[in-house]
Short mmCIF file of C-alpha atoms in Angstrom, two decimals:
data_model
loop_
_atom_site.label_atom_id
_atom_site.label_comp_id
_atom_site.label_asym_id
_atom_site.label_seq_id
_atom_site.Cartn_x
_atom_site.Cartn_y
_atom_site.Cartn_z
CA MET A 1 -90.80 268.14 -3.10
CA GLU A 2 -93.90 266.47 -1.73
CA GLN A 3 -93.54 262.81 -0.74
CA SER A 4 -96.33 261.90 -3.22
CA GLN A 5 -94.22 263.20 -6.13
CA LEU A 6 -91.05 261.26 -5.36
CA HIS A 7 -91.94 258.10 -7.25
CA ARG A 8 -93.90 259.65 -10.09
CA PRO A 9 -92.14 259.46 -13.46
CA GLY A 10 -90.66 262.36 -15.38
CA LYS A 11 -92.08 265.85 -14.94
CA LEU A 12 -94.88 264.46 -12.79
CA GLY A 13 -92.31 263.79 -10.08
CA ASN A 14 -90.06 266.76 -10.76
CA PRO A 15 -91.40 269.64 -12.89
CA ASP A 16 -87.83 270.93 -13.37
CA LEU A 17 -86.46 267.64 -14.67
CA VAL A 18 -84.36 267.64 -17.85
CA ILE A 19 -83.62 264.54 -19.86
CA ARG A 20 -79.95 264.28 -18.87
CA ASP A 21 -81.07 263.91 -15.23
CA ASP A 22 -83.94 261.50 -15.86
CA PRO A 23 -83.02 258.16 -14.26
CA ARG A 24 -85.07 256.36 -16.92
CA ALA A 25 -82.95 257.67 -19.80
CA ASP A 26 -80.50 255.42 -21.66
CA ARG A 27 -77.11 256.89 -20.72
CA ARG A 28 -75.77 256.41 -24.24
CA LEU A 29 -78.58 258.59 -25.52
CA VAL A 30 -77.93 261.18 -22.80
CA ALA A 31 -74.28 261.40 -23.86
CA ALA A 32 -75.33 261.96 -27.48
CA LEU A 33 -77.88 264.58 -26.48
CA ASP A 34 -75.32 266.42 -24.37
CA ALA A 35 -72.83 266.33 -27.23
CA ALA A 36 -75.48 267.98 -29.41
CA GLN A 37 -76.34 270.47 -26.62
CA MET A 38 -79.82 268.95 -26.30
CA GLY A 39 -79.63 267.44 -22.83
CA GLY A 40 -81.09 270.40 -20.97
CA GLU A 41 -84.36 272.34 -21.11
CA PRO A 42 -85.26 272.87 -24.78
CA PRO A 43 -85.90 276.48 -25.84
CA VAL A 44 -89.43 277.62 -26.71
CA TYR A 45 -89.41 280.26 -29.44
CA VAL A 46 -93.02 279.88 -30.62
CA THR A 47 -96.33 278.74 -29.18
CA ALA A 48 -99.85 278.20 -30.53
CA GLN A 49 -100.47 281.91 -29.81
CA THR A 50 -97.65 283.08 -32.10
CA PRO A 51 -98.99 284.62 -35.35
CA LEU A 52 -98.93 282.12 -38.21
CA GLU A 53 -96.26 284.03 -40.13
CA GLY A 54 -93.97 283.85 -37.10
CA ILE A 55 -94.58 280.11 -36.76
CA LEU A 56 -93.76 279.54 -40.44
CA GLN A 57 -90.56 281.58 -40.16
CA TYR A 58 -89.52 279.62 -37.08
CA LEU A 59 -90.19 276.27 -38.77
CA LYS A 60 -88.13 277.24 -41.79
CA ALA A 61 -85.19 278.14 -39.54
CA ALA A 62 -85.67 275.00 -37.43
CA GLU A 63 -85.68 272.90 -40.58
CA ALA A 64 -82.35 274.36 -41.69
CA GLY A 65 -80.83 273.47 -38.32
CA SER A 66 -82.35 270.00 -38.46
CA PHE A 67 -80.78 269.36 -41.86
CA GLU A 68 -77.33 270.04 -40.38
CA PHE A 69 -78.05 267.77 -37.41
CA LEU A 70 -79.39 264.90 -39.55
CA GLU A 71 -76.48 265.12 -42.00
CA ALA A 72 -74.06 264.89 -39.06
CA ALA A 73 -75.98 261.89 -37.71
CA VAL A 74 -74.89 259.73 -40.67
CA ALA A 75 -71.65 261.45 -41.71
CA GLY A 76 -68.78 258.99 -42.06
CA ILE A 77 -70.91 255.86 -41.72
CA PRO A 78 -69.94 253.41 -44.50
CA ALA A 79 -72.47 253.23 -47.29
CA ALA A 80 -74.89 250.33 -47.24
CA LYS A 81 -73.83 247.52 -49.58
CA GLY A 82 -75.92 245.65 -52.10
CA ILE A 83 -78.73 248.21 -52.39
CA SER A 84 -79.79 249.86 -55.64
CA THR A 85 -81.72 253.13 -55.75
CA ILE A 86 -83.79 254.76 -58.46
CA VAL A 87 -86.03 257.82 -58.47
CA GLU A 88 -89.42 257.83 -60.17
CA LYS A 89 -92.05 260.55 -60.30
CA THR A 90 -95.81 260.69 -60.39
CA THR A 91 -98.40 263.45 -60.57
CA GLY A 92 -100.57 263.87 -57.51
CA VAL A 93 -104.30 264.49 -57.37
CA ASP A 94 -103.57 268.22 -56.98
CA GLY A 95 -101.46 268.31 -60.15
CA ASN A 96 -98.11 268.49 -58.35
CA VAL A 97 -95.12 266.26 -59.07
CA ILE A 98 -94.19 263.73 -56.36
CA ALA A 99 -90.73 262.16 -56.26
CA LEU A 100 -90.48 258.53 -55.15
CA PHE A 101 -87.12 257.16 -53.94
CA ILE A 102 -87.06 253.39 -54.50
CA HIS A 103 -84.47 251.22 -52.73
CA ARG A 104 -84.19 247.47 -53.22
CA PRO A 105 -81.69 244.69 -52.46
CA GLU A 106 -79.64 243.72 -55.49
CA GLY A 107 -80.17 240.18 -56.72
CA ALA A 108 -83.32 239.59 -54.66
CA GLU A 109 -85.62 236.98 -56.15
CA GLY A 110 -89.39 236.78 -56.13
CA PRO A 111 -91.91 239.42 -55.04
CA LEU A 112 -90.92 241.25 -51.84
CA PRO A 113 -92.91 243.28 -49.29
CA ALA A 114 -92.68 247.03 -49.86
CA ILE A 115 -92.38 249.69 -47.19
CA VAL A 116 -93.83 253.02 -48.30
CA HIS A 117 -91.80 255.26 -46.00
CA LEU A 118 -93.06 258.66 -44.78
CA HIS A 119 -90.50 260.85 -43.05
CA GLY A 120 -91.00 262.71 -39.79
CA GLY A 121 -91.15 266.45 -39.18
CA GLY A 122 -94.68 267.00 -37.93
CA MET A 123 -96.09 267.12 -41.49
CA CYS A 124 -94.36 270.51 -41.67
CA ILE A 125 -90.60 270.17 -42.30
CA LEU A 126 -87.77 267.87 -43.51
CA ASN A 127 -87.72 265.78 -46.69
CA ALA A 128 -87.32 262.26 -48.01
CA GLU A 129 -84.24 263.05 -50.09
CA GLY A 130 -81.89 263.82 -47.20
CA PRO A 131 -79.05 261.51 -46.14
CA LEU A 132 -80.54 260.25 -42.87
CA TYR A 133 -83.76 259.05 -44.46
CA ALA A 134 -81.88 257.66 -47.44
CA ARG A 135 -79.80 255.65 -44.99
CA TRP A 136 -82.93 254.47 -43.15
CA ARG A 137 -84.38 253.24 -46.46
CA ASP A 138 -81.12 251.52 -47.39
CA ASP A 139 -80.94 249.70 -44.07
CA LEU A 140 -84.58 248.67 -44.34
CA ALA A 141 -84.03 247.43 -47.88
CA ALA A 142 -81.15 245.30 -46.55
CA LYS A 143 -83.81 243.36 -44.60
CA ASN A 144 -85.04 241.96 -47.95
CA LEU A 145 -87.58 244.72 -48.54
CA ILE A 146 -88.40 247.18 -51.29
CA VAL A 147 -88.56 250.66 -49.72
CA ILE A 148 -90.25 253.65 -51.35
CA GLY A 149 -89.69 257.09 -49.84
CA VAL A 150 -92.41 259.62 -50.66
CA GLU A 151 -91.52 263.30 -51.11
CA PHE A 152 -94.85 264.67 -49.94
CA ARG A 153 -95.60 268.37 -49.54
CA ASN A 154 -95.00 269.92 -46.12
CA ALA A 155 -96.97 272.64 -44.39
CA ALA A 156 -93.82 274.75 -43.95
CA GLY A 157 -90.13 274.81 -44.80
CA HIS A 158 -88.14 274.76 -48.03
CA LEU A 159 -90.70 272.70 -49.99
CA GLY A 160 -93.26 275.49 -49.60
CA GLU A 161 -96.28 276.06 -47.41
CA HIS A 162 -98.89 273.38 -48.06
CA PRO A 163 -101.14 272.78 -45.04
CA PHE A 164 -103.55 269.88 -44.58
CA PRO A 165 -104.58 267.99 -46.67
CA ALA A 166 -101.73 268.49 -49.17
CA GLY A 167 -99.30 265.97 -47.65
CA LEU A 168 -102.07 263.43 -47.10
CA ASN A 169 -103.18 263.80 -50.72
CA ASP A 170 -99.61 263.13 -51.87
CA VAL A 171 -99.37 259.96 -49.79
CA SER A 172 -102.68 258.75 -51.24
CA SER A 173 -101.42 259.50 -54.75
CA ALA A 174 -98.21 257.60 -54.02
CA LEU A 175 -100.28 254.62 -52.87
CA ASP A 176 -102.17 254.68 -56.16
CA TRP A 177 -98.87 254.75 -58.09
CA VAL A 178 -97.52 251.79 -56.09
CA ALA A 179 -100.72 249.84 -56.78
CA GLU A 180 -100.45 250.54 -60.50
CA ASN A 181 -96.77 249.48 -60.56
CA ARG A 182 -96.95 246.62 -58.08
CA ALA A 183 -96.27 243.85 -60.60
CA ARG A 184 -93.49 245.77 -62.39
CA LEU A 185 -91.71 246.45 -59.10
CA GLY A 186 -92.16 242.89 -57.79
CA ILE A 187 -94.13 243.86 -54.72
CA SER A 188 -96.01 241.24 -52.68
CA LYS A 189 -97.44 243.42 -49.88
CA VAL A 190 -97.55 247.16 -49.16
CA VAL A 191 -96.85 248.55 -45.68
CA LEU A 192 -97.18 252.24 -44.83
CA SER A 193 -94.53 253.19 -42.28
CA GLY A 194 -93.11 256.37 -40.82
CA GLU A 195 -92.21 258.09 -37.61
CA SER A 196 -93.89 261.02 -35.87
CA GLY A 197 -95.65 263.07 -38.55
CA GLY A 198 -94.95 260.28 -41.03
CA ALA A 199 -96.82 257.87 -38.77
CA ASN A 200 -99.71 260.34 -38.71
CA LEU A 201 -99.84 260.40 -42.50
CA GLY A 202 -99.63 256.61 -42.75
CA MET A 203 -102.51 256.11 -40.32
CA ALA A 204 -104.58 258.88 -41.91
CA ALA A 205 -103.96 257.61 -45.46
CA THR A 206 -105.22 254.19 -44.38
CA ILE A 207 -108.42 255.65 -42.93
CA LYS A 208 -108.83 257.75 -46.08
CA ALA A 209 -108.34 254.68 -48.26
CA LYS A 210 -111.10 252.87 -46.39
CA ARG A 211 -113.50 255.81 -46.74
CA GLU A 212 -112.80 255.99 -50.48
CA GLY A 213 -113.02 252.25 -51.19
CA ARG A 214 -109.26 251.98 -51.89
CA LEU A 215 -108.23 249.89 -48.90
CA ASP A 216 -106.79 247.21 -51.17
CA ARG A 217 -103.82 249.58 -51.58
CA VAL A 218 -102.65 248.95 -47.98
CA ASP A 219 -101.72 245.56 -46.49
CA GLY A 220 -100.32 246.86 -43.20
CA VAL A 221 -99.26 249.92 -41.19
CA TYR A 222 -96.17 250.23 -38.98
CA ALA A 223 -96.25 253.49 -36.98
CA LEU A 224 -93.23 254.75 -35.04
CA CYS A 225 -93.78 257.29 -32.23
CA PRO A 226 -97.02 258.55 -33.81
CA TYR A 227 -97.90 262.24 -33.49
CA ILE A 228 -101.67 262.03 -33.78
CA SER A 229 -103.71 263.67 -30.98
CA ASN A 230 -103.42 267.46 -31.50
CA ALA A 231 -103.74 267.68 -27.70
CA TYR A 232 -100.65 269.84 -27.32
CA ALA A 233 -101.97 273.32 -26.48
CA GLU A 234 -104.72 271.84 -24.29
CA LYS A 235 -103.53 268.50 -22.94
CA LEU A 236 -105.91 265.58 -22.47
CA PRO A 237 -105.76 264.17 -18.91
CA GLU A 238 -106.04 260.60 -20.17
CA LEU A 239 -102.74 261.00 -22.05
CA GLN A 240 -100.37 261.06 -19.08
CA SER A 241 -97.20 261.18 -21.16
CA LEU A 242 -98.14 264.67 -22.38
CA TYR A 243 -97.57 265.83 -18.81
CA GLU A 244 -94.87 263.35 -17.81
CA ASN A 245 -92.50 263.93 -20.74
CA ASP A 246 -93.23 267.51 -21.87
CA GLY A 247 -89.87 269.17 -22.41
CA LEU A 248 -87.81 265.98 -22.23
CA TYR A 249 -86.24 266.71 -25.64
CA THR A 250 -89.69 267.61 -27.08
CA PRO A 251 -91.40 270.83 -25.83
CA LEU A 252 -95.15 270.66 -26.40
CA ALA A 253 -95.52 274.45 -26.66
CA VAL A 254 -93.50 274.30 -29.89
CA VAL A 255 -95.37 271.17 -31.00
CA ALA A 256 -98.65 273.06 -30.56
CA ALA A 257 -97.34 275.81 -32.83
CA THR A 258 -96.36 273.21 -35.43
CA ALA A 259 -99.92 271.87 -35.32
CA VAL A 260 -101.17 275.37 -36.13
CA ALA A 261 -99.01 275.42 -39.26
CA TYR A 262 -100.55 272.13 -40.37
CA ASP A 263 -104.14 273.31 -39.87
CA PRO A 264 -104.00 277.13 -39.64
CA ASN A 265 -107.72 277.73 -39.07
CA GLY A 266 -108.14 274.87 -36.63
CA GLU A 267 -111.01 273.50 -38.70
CA ASN A 268 -109.65 269.95 -38.51
CA ALA A 269 -108.79 269.83 -34.81
CA THR A 270 -110.54 266.48 -34.34
CA ASN A 271 -110.67 265.31 -37.97
CA PRO A 272 -109.21 261.76 -38.06
CA LEU A 273 -107.66 262.48 -41.45
CA ALA A 274 -105.61 265.24 -39.83
CA TRP A 275 -105.29 263.72 -36.34
CA PRO A 276 -105.95 259.95 -36.39
CA TYR A 277 -106.23 259.71 -32.59
CA HIS A 278 -109.80 260.95 -33.06
CA ALA A 279 -110.80 258.08 -35.36
CA SER A 280 -114.12 256.41 -34.56
CA ARG A 281 -114.63 252.68 -34.24
CA GLU A 282 -116.33 252.79 -37.63
CA ASP A 283 -113.20 254.39 -39.13
CA LEU A 284 -111.03 251.59 -37.75
CA GLU A 285 -113.12 248.49 -38.31
CA GLY A 286 -111.80 246.40 -41.18
CA LEU A 287 -108.40 248.09 -41.38
CA PRO A 288 -105.34 245.94 -42.22
CA PRO A 289 -102.89 244.82 -39.52
CA HIS A 290 -101.09 247.55 -37.57
CA ALA A 291 -97.97 247.71 -35.42
CA VAL A 292 -97.42 250.72 -33.15
CA SER A 293 -94.01 251.45 -31.60
CA VAL A 294 -93.70 254.13 -28.90
CA ASN A 295 -90.85 255.48 -26.78
CA GLU A 296 -90.89 255.67 -22.99
CA LEU A 297 -89.68 259.29 -22.69
CA ASP A 298 -91.82 260.67 -25.53
CA PRO A 299 -94.75 263.03 -24.84
CA PHE A 300 -96.59 261.22 -27.66
CA ARG A 301 -96.19 257.77 -26.09
CA ASP A 302 -99.68 257.45 -24.70
CA GLU A 303 -101.54 258.66 -27.78
CA GLY A 304 -99.82 255.90 -29.75
CA LEU A 305 -100.80 253.31 -27.17
CA ALA A 306 -104.35 254.68 -27.03
CA TYR A 307 -104.62 254.26 -30.82
CA TYR A 308 -103.40 250.69 -30.50
CA ARG A 309 -106.11 249.99 -27.92
CA LYS A 310 -108.71 251.52 -30.23
CA LEU A 311 -107.52 249.20 -32.98
CA GLN A 312 -107.82 246.24 -30.65
CA ALA A 313 -111.35 247.25 -29.65
CA ALA A 314 -112.29 247.55 -33.34
CA GLY A 315 -111.02 244.04 -34.07
CA VAL A 316 -108.00 245.13 -36.11
CA PRO A 317 -105.04 242.71 -35.93
CA SER A 318 -102.50 244.82 -34.08
CA ARG A 319 -99.56 244.82 -31.74
CA ALA A 320 -97.54 247.42 -29.85
CA ARG A 321 -94.06 247.84 -28.39
CA THR A 322 -92.50 250.38 -26.04
CA VAL A 323 -88.82 251.23 -26.41
CA ILE A 324 -87.49 251.90 -22.93
CA GLY A 325 -85.15 254.76 -22.04
CA VAL A 326 -85.40 256.84 -25.22
CA CYS A 327 -86.99 260.09 -26.37
CA HIS A 328 -89.04 260.93 -29.44
CA ALA A 329 -87.69 259.43 -32.71
CA ALA A 330 -84.41 258.42 -31.03
CA GLU A 331 -84.25 255.18 -33.04
CA ASN A 332 -84.05 257.27 -36.24
CA TYR A 333 -81.97 260.25 -35.21
CA PHE A 334 -79.43 258.71 -32.81
CA MET A 335 -78.39 255.56 -34.65
CA ARG A 336 -74.74 256.00 -33.63
CA ALA A 337 -75.53 256.21 -29.92
CA ILE A 338 -78.05 253.36 -29.76
CA PRO A 339 -77.23 251.09 -32.73
CA ASP A 340 -78.87 248.07 -31.13
CA ILE A 341 -82.19 249.91 -30.79
CA TYR A 342 -81.83 251.21 -34.35
CA ASP A 343 -81.31 247.73 -35.75
CA ALA A 344 -83.97 246.15 -33.53
CA THR A 345 -86.50 248.65 -34.88
CA LEU A 346 -85.54 247.96 -38.49
CA SER A 347 -85.78 244.24 -37.80
CA ASP A 348 -89.20 244.59 -36.20
CA ILE A 349 -90.54 246.51 -39.20
CA ALA A 350 -89.16 243.80 -41.50
CA LEU A 351 -90.64 241.03 -39.33
CA PHE A 352 -94.04 242.73 -39.51
CA ALA A 353 -93.86 243.19 -43.29
CA HIS A 354 -92.72 239.63 -43.99
CA SER A 355 -95.45 238.21 -41.72
CA LEU A 356 -98.34 239.65 -43.75
#
């Protein structure tokens, strides 16, 4: 290895690095990844060059495996206490039915901030109903919050094939429903929050709300490990983490294929409503407060930080945090291994919501 590479982080210093051998990685997380057989080089079964049908088939299979993994992530953990849950439904702008999972602390008095939660999965797979996201909403609600999980349409997987802008339309429709029911539900402020693809949808729905004169629906945005650049098949040099962390749990070749499923014709490659990284200053000016949380070992780290800097330049009240030693979405998916990081993230979201 050349001397110049020795002190460069991640794959920049060692192209053959795997996450279990990365000295930056939290060893508790490494142990959990190894136990799940995820500590080595992740397999690449599809790329952006794979025919769309093959990508969709892969994503459906990957989703099934993810369901098993996410169920195991919370299996045996005692149920959250003092949280009530109801399910309501609304009709979206496209005529489809959208389920809304509403969690709230029992006996809470006075209006409370609401978190409209948008699950991860690259806008393509997973769902709000599953046990891991239900647990996330319960534990957020325990921070004296109302939490509303949105079952938006995905571009692939068991909910059907609904590419952009279907999921975004569903989030916008959910925001309208929350606005109409704000007094009935006892909501003081509304925060859009999600991780990965959910962060994308939260950011995009906020930009969309501004363009449509509906920005009063959103009081804040809290984005976890946002997946927003679409620079995965052709990396942008200014986003170093795409090079540094590619294949440390998250292989960008597969991510690029997932992006194809979301926008099959590539017509929205730089549309901020599909990929908020490409938002203009005009798109961002006047937006409500934002918080952006990124992870050190995540390929998407630098696009999240770049968005934060764009917000700052546009005069949007905003702050950012970097969680050291962890990979993409670790604070959601590895709560057993890193419970302190899990709880610190929940607490930071609650602090943001209660500060508005």
